[in-house]
mmCIF file of C-alpha atoms and ligand atoms in Angstrom:
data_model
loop_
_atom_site.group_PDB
_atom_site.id
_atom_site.type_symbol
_atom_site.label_atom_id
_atom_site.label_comp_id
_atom_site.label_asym_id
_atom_site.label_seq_id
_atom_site.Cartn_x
_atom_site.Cartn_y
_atom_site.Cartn_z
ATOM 1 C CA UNK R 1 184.298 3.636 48.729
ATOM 2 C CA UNK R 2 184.591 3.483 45.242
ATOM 3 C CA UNK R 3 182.110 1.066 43.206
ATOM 4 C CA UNK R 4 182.706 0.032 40.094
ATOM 5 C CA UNK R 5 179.708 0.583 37.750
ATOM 6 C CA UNK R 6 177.493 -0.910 34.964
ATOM 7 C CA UNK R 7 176.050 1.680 32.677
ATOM 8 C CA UNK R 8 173.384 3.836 34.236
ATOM 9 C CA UNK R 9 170.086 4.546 33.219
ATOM 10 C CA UNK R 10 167.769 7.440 35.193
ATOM 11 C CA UNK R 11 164.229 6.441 34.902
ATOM 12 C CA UNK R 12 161.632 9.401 35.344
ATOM 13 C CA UNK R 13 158.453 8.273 36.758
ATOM 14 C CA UNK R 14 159.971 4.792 38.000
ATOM 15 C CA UNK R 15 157.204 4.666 40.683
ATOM 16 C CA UNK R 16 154.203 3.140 38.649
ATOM 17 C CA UNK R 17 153.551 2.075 34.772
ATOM 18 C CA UNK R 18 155.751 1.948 32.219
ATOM 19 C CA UNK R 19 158.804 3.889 34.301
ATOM 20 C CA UNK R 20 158.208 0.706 36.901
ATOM 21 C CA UNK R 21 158.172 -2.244 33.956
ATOM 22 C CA UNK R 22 160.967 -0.432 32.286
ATOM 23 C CA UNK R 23 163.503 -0.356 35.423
ATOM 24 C CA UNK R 24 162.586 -4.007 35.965
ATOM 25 C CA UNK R 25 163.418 -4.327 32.527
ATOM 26 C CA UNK R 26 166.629 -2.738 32.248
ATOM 27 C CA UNK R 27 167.829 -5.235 35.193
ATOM 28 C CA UNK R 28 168.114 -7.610 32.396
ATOM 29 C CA UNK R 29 170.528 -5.667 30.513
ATOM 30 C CA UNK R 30 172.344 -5.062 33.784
ATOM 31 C CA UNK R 31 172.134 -1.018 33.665
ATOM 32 C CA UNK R 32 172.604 0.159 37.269
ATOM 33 C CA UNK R 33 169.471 2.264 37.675
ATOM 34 C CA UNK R 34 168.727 6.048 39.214
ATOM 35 C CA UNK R 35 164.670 5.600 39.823
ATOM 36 C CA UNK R 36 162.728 9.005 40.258
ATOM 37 C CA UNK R 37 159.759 9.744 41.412
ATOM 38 C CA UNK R 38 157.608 11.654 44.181
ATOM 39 C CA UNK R 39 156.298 8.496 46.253
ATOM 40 C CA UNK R 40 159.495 7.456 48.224
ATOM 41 C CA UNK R 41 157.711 4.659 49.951
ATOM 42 C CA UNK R 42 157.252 3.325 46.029
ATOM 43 C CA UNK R 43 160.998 4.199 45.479
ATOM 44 C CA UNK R 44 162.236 2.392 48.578
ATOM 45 C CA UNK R 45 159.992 -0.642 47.710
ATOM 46 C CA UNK R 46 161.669 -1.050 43.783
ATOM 47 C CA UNK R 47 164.976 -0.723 45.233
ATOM 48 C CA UNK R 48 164.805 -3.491 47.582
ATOM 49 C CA UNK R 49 163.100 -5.880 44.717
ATOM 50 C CA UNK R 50 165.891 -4.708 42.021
ATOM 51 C CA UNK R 51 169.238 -4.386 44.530
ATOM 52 C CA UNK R 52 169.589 -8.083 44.370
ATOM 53 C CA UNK R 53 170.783 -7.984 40.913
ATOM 54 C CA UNK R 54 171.947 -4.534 40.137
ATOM 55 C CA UNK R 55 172.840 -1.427 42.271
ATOM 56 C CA UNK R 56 169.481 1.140 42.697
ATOM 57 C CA UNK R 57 169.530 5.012 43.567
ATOM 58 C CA UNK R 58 166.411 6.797 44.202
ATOM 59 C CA UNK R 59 165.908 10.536 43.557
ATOM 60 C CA UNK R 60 162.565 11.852 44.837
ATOM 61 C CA UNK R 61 161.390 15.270 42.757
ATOM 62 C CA UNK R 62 158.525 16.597 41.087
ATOM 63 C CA UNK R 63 159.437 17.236 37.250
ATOM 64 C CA UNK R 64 157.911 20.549 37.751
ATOM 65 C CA UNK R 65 160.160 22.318 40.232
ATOM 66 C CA UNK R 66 163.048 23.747 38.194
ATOM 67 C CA UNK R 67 165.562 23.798 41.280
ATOM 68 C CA UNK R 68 164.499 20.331 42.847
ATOM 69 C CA UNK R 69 165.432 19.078 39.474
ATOM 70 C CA UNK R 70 168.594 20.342 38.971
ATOM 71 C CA UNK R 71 169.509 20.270 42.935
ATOM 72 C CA UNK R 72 168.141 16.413 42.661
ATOM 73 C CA UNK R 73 170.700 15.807 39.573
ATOM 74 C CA UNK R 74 173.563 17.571 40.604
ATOM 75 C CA UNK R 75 173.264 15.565 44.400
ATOM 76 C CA UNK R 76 174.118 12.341 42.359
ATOM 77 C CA UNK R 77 177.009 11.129 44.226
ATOM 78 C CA UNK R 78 180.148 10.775 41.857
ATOM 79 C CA UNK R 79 179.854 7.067 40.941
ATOM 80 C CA UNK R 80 176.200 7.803 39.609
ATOM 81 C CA UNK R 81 177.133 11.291 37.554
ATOM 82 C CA UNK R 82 178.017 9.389 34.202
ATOM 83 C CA UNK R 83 174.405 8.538 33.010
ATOM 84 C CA UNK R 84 174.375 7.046 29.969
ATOM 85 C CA UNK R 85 170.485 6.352 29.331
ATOM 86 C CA UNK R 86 167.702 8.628 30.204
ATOM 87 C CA UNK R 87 164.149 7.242 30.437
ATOM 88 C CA UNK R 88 162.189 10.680 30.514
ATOM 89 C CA UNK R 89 158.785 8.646 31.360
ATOM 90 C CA UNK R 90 157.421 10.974 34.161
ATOM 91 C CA UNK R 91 153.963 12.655 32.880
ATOM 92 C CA UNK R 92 150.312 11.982 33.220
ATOM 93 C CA UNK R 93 147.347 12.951 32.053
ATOM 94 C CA UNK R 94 144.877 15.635 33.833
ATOM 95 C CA UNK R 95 141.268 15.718 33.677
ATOM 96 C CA UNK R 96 139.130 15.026 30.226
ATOM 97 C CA UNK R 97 137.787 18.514 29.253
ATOM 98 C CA UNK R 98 137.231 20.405 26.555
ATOM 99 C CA UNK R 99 139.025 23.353 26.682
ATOM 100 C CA UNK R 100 135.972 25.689 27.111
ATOM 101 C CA UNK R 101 135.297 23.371 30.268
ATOM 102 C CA UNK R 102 138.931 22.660 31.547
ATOM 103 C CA UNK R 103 140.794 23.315 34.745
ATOM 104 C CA UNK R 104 143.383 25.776 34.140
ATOM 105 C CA UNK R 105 145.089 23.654 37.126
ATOM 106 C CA UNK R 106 144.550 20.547 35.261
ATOM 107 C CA UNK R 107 146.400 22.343 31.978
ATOM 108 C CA UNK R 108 149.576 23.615 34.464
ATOM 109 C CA UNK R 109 150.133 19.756 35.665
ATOM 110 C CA UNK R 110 150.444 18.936 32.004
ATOM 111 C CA UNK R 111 151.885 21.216 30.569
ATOM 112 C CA UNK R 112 154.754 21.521 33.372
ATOM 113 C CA UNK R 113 155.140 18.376 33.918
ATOM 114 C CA UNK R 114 154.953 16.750 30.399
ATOM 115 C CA UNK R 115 156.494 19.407 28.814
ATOM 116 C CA UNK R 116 158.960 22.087 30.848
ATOM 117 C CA UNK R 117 159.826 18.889 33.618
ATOM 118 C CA UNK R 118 160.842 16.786 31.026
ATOM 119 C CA UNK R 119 163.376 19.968 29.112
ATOM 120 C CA UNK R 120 164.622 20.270 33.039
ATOM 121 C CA UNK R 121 166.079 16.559 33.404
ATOM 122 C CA UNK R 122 166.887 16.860 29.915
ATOM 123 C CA UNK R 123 168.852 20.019 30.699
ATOM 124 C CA UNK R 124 170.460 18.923 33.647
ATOM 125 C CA UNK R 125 171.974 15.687 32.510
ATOM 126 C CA UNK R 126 172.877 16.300 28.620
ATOM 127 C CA UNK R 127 176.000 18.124 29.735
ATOM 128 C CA UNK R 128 177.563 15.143 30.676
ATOM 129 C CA UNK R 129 176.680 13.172 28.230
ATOM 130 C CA UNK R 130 178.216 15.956 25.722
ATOM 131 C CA UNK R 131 181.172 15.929 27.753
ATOM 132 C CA UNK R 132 181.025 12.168 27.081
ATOM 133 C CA UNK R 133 180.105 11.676 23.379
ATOM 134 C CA UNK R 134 177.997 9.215 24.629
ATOM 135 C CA UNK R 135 174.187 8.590 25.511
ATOM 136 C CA UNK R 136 170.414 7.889 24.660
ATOM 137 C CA UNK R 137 167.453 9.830 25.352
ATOM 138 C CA UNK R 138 164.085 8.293 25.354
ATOM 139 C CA UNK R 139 161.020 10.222 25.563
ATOM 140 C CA UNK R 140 157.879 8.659 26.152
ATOM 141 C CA UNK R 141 155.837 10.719 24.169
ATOM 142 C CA UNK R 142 152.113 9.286 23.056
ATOM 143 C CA UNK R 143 149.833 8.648 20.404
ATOM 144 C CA UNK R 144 148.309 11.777 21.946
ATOM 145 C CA UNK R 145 151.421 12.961 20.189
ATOM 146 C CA UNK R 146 150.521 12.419 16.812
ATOM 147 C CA UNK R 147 146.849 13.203 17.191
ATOM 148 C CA UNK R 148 144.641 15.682 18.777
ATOM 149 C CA UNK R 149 141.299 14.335 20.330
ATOM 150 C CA UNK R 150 138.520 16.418 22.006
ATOM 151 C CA UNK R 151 138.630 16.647 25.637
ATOM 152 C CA UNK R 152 142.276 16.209 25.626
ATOM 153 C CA UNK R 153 143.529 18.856 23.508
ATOM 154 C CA UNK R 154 145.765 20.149 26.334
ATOM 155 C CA UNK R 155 147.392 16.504 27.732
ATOM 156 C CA UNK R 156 148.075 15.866 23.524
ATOM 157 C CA UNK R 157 149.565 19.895 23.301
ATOM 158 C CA UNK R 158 151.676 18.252 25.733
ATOM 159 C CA UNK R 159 152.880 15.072 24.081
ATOM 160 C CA UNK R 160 152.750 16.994 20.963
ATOM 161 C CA UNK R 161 155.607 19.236 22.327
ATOM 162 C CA UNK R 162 157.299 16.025 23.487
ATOM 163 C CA UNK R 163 157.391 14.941 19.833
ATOM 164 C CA UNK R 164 158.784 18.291 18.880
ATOM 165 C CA UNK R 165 161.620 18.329 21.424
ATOM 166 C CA UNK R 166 162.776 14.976 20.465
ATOM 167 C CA UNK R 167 162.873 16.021 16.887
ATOM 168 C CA UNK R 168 165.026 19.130 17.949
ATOM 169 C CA UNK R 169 167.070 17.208 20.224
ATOM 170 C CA UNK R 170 168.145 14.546 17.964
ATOM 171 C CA UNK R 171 168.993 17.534 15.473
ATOM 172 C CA UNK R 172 171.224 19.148 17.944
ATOM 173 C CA UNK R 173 172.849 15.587 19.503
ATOM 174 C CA UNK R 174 173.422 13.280 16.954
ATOM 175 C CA UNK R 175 176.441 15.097 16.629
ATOM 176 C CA UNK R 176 177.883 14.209 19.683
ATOM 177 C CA UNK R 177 176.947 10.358 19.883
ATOM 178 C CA UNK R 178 173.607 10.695 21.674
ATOM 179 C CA UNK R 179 171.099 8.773 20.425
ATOM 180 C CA UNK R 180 167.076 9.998 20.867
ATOM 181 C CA UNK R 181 164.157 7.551 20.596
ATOM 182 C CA UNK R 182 160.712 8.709 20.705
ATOM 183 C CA UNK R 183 158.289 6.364 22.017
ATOM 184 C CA UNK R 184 154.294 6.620 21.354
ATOM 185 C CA UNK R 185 151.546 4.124 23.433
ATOM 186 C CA UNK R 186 148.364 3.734 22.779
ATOM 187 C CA UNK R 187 146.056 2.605 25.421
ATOM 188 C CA UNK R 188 148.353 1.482 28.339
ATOM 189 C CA UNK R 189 146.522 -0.279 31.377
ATOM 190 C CA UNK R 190 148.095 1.785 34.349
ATOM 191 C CA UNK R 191 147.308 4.294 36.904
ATOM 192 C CA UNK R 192 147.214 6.612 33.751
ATOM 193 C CA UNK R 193 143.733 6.695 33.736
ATOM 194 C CA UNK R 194 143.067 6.448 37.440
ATOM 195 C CA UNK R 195 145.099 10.353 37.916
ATOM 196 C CA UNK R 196 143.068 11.562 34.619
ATOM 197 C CA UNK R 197 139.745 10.542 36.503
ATOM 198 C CA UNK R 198 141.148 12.058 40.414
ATOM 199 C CA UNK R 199 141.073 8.413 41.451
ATOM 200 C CA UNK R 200 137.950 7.234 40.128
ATOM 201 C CA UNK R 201 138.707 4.008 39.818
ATOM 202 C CA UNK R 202 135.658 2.779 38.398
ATOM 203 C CA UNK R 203 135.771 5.368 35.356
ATOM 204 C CA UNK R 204 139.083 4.711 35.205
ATOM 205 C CA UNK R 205 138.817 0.649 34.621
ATOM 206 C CA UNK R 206 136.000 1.257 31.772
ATOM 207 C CA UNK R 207 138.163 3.108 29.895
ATOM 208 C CA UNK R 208 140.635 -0.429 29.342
ATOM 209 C CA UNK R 209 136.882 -3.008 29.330
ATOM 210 C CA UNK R 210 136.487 -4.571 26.252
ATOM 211 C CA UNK R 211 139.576 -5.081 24.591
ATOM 212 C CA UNK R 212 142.756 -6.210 25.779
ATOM 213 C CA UNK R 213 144.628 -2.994 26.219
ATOM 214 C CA UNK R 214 149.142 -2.955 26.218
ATOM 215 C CA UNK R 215 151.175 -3.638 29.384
ATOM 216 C CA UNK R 216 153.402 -1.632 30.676
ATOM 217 C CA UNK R 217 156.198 -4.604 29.892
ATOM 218 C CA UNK R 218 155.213 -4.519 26.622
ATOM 219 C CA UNK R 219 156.106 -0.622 26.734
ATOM 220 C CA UNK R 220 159.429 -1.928 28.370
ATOM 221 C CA UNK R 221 160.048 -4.243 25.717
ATOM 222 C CA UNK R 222 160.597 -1.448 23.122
ATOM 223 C CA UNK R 223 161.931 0.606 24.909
ATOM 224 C CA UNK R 224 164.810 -2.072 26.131
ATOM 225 C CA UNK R 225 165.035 -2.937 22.390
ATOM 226 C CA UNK R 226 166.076 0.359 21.460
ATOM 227 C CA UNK R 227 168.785 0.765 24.639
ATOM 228 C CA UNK R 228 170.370 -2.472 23.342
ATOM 229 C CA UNK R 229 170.293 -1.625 19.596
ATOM 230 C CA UNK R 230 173.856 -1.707 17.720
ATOM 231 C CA UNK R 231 175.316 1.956 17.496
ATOM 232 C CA UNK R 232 174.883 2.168 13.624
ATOM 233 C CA UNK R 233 171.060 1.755 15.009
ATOM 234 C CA UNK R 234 168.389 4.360 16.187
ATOM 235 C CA UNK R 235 165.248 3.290 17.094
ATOM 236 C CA UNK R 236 163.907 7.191 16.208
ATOM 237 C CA UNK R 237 160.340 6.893 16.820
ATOM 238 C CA UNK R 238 158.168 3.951 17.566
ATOM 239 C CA UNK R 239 153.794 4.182 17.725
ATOM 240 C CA UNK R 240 152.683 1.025 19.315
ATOM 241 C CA UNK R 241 148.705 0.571 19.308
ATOM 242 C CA UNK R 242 147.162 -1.957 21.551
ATOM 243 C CA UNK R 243 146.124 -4.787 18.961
ATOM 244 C CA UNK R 244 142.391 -3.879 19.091
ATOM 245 C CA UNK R 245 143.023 -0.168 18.404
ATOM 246 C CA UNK R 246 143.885 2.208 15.609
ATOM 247 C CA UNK R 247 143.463 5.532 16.636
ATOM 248 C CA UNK R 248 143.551 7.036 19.869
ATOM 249 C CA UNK R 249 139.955 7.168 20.228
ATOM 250 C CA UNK R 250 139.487 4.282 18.060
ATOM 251 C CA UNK R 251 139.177 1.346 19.629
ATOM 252 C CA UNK R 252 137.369 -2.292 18.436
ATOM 253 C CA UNK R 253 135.497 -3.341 21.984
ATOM 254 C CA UNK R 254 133.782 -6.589 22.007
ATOM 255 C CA UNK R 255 130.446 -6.247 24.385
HETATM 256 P P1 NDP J 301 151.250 6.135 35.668
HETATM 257 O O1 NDP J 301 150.261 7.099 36.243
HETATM 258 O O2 NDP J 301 151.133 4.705 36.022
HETATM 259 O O3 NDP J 301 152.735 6.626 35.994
HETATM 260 C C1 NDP J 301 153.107 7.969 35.923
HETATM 261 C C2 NDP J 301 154.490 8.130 36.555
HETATM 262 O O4 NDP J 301 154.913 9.482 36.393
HETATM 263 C C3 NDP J 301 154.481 7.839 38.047
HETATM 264 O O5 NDP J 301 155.634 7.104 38.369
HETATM 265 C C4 NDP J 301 154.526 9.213 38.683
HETATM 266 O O6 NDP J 301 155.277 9.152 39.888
HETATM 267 C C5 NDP J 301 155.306 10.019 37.632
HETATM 268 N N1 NDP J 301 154.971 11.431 37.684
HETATM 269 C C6 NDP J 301 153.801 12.023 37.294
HETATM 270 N N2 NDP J 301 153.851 13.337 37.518
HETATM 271 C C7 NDP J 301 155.068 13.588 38.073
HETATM 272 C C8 NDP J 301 155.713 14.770 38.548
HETATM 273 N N3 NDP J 301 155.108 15.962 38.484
HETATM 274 N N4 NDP J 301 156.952 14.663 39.057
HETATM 275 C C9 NDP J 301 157.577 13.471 39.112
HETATM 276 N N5 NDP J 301 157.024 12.326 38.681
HETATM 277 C C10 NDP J 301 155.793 12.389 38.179
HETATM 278 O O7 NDP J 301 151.144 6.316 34.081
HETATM 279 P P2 NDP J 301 151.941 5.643 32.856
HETATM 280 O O8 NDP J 301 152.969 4.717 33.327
HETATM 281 O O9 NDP J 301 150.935 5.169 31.912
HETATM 282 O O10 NDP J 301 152.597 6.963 32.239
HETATM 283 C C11 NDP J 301 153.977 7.098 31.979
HETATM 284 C C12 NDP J 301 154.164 7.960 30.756
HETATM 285 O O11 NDP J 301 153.565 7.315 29.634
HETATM 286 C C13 NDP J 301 153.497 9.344 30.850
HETATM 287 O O12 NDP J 301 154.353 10.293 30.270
HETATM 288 C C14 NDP J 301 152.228 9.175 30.011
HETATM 289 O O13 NDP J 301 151.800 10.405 29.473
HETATM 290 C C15 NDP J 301 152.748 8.235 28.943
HETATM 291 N N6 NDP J 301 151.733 7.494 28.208
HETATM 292 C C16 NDP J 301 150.840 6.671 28.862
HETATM 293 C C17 NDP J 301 149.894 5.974 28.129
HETATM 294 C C18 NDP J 301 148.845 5.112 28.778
HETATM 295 O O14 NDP J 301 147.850 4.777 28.097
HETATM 296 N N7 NDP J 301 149.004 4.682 30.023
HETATM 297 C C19 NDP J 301 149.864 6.049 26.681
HETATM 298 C C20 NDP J 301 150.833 6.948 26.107
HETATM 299 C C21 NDP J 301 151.731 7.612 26.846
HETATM 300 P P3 NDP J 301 154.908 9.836 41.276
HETATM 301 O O15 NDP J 301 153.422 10.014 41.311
HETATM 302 O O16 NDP J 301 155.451 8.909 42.326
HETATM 303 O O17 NDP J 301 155.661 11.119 41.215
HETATM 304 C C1 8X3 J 302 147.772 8.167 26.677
HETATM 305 C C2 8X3 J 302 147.014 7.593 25.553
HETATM 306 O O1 8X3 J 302 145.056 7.952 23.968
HETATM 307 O O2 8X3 J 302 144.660 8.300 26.353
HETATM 308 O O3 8X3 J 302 148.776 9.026 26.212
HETATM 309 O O4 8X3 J 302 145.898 9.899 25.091
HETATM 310 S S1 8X3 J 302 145.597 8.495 25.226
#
């Protein structure tokens, strides 16, 4: 059977967070939607809510096993090859150490998955969009990004590099029509800080008490801005600070 398509957007990370607010976002544009992720029971769960409107593939991988990425990709059935936006949201942070005190298990997580699982979805799907002279490329990077704090030197390495490759990228793409939009949150209430604390939920909830911290929508917002943008437009990097904060560790709380 062969279906005829809207545009296509892969969503790393679709699961929980911003990659979850951002595929219910894109159903507004109408982008068919690839959702990744590990949890499939999550997957299965956004499908069914988002199939109503617009048609929903899952891929289940973890970002840091080079073959299940590319095997994952390259299983796309034909109809879903021509990707035209990639969300490359999967990441998290590990642990809050210094690195004298860190988990060299803690820095692998990070550094694999922000950093080399992120180049391995990149890698397997730019080929068609060069093939295409067509596409867009956002990386959700981090205020972590654009400044080092202590205790997280290794998770902001990470986004660091993210800011670096989408630099490099849009050096190396322009050329062939593919736009790249780097996108920086602040403090973002999610599970974000639930996996940094191992599921301490209680550590994790202080860490957003005090101050009314961003939504994942409003994550989804900017990002869905820059997807629509005209052509002559690139949206090349965008820092968004919860209202009450101007630094990563600066933060106005109110007792
Ligand atoms: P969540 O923990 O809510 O979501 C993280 C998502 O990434 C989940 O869907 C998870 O899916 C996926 N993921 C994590 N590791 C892997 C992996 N190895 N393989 C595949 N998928 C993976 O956090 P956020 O939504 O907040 O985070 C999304 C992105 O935003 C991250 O890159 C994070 O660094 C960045 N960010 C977050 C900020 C915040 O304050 N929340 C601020 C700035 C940036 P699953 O577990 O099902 O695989
Ligand atoms: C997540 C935001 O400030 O905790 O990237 O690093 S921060």
């Amino acid at each position: 059977m062969i279906l005829t398509m809207n545009k296509i957007t892969l969503i790393t990370g679709a699961t929980s967070g911003i990659g979850q607010a951002t595929a219910r976002k894109m159903v507004e544009s109408k982008h068919d939607l690839i959702i990744c992720g590990r949890r499939q029971e999550r997957l299965d769960a956004l499908k069914a809510e988002l199939e109503e409107n617009v048609k929903v593939y899952t891929l289940n991988f973890d970002v840091r096993n080079r073959e299940a990425v590319f095997a994952a990709i390259e299983s796309l059935p034909e109809e879903w090859k021509a990707i035209e936006v990639l969300v490359n949201n999967a990441g998290n942070a590990h642990g809050l150490d210094t690195v004298a005190g860190g988990d060299v298990d803690d820095w692998d997580a990070m550094i694999d998955g922000n950093v080399k699982g992120l180049l391995y979805v990149t890698k397997a799907i730019i080929p068609g969009m060069i093939e295409r002279q067509k596409g867009h490329i956002v990386n959700i990077s981090s205020v972590a990004g654009k400044y080092t704090y202590e205790k997280g030197v290794v998770y902001c390495a990470s986004k660091h590099s993210v800011e670096a490759i989408s630099e490099g990228l849009r050096l190396e793409l322009t050329q062939h029509g593919i736009k790249i939009t780097n996108v920086c949150p602040g403090a973002v209430n999610t599970e974000f800080s639930e996996v940094r604390f191992k599921g301490d939920k209680e550590k994790a909830d202080k860490v957003y008490e005090g101050f009314e911290a961003l939504k994942a929508e409003d994550i989804a917002d900017v990002i869905s801005y820059a997807v629509k943008a005209p052509a002559r437009v690139t949206l090349a990097d965008v820092t968004i600070y919860a209202g009450a904060q101007a630094a990563p560790t600066v933060i106005y709380k109110q007792d």
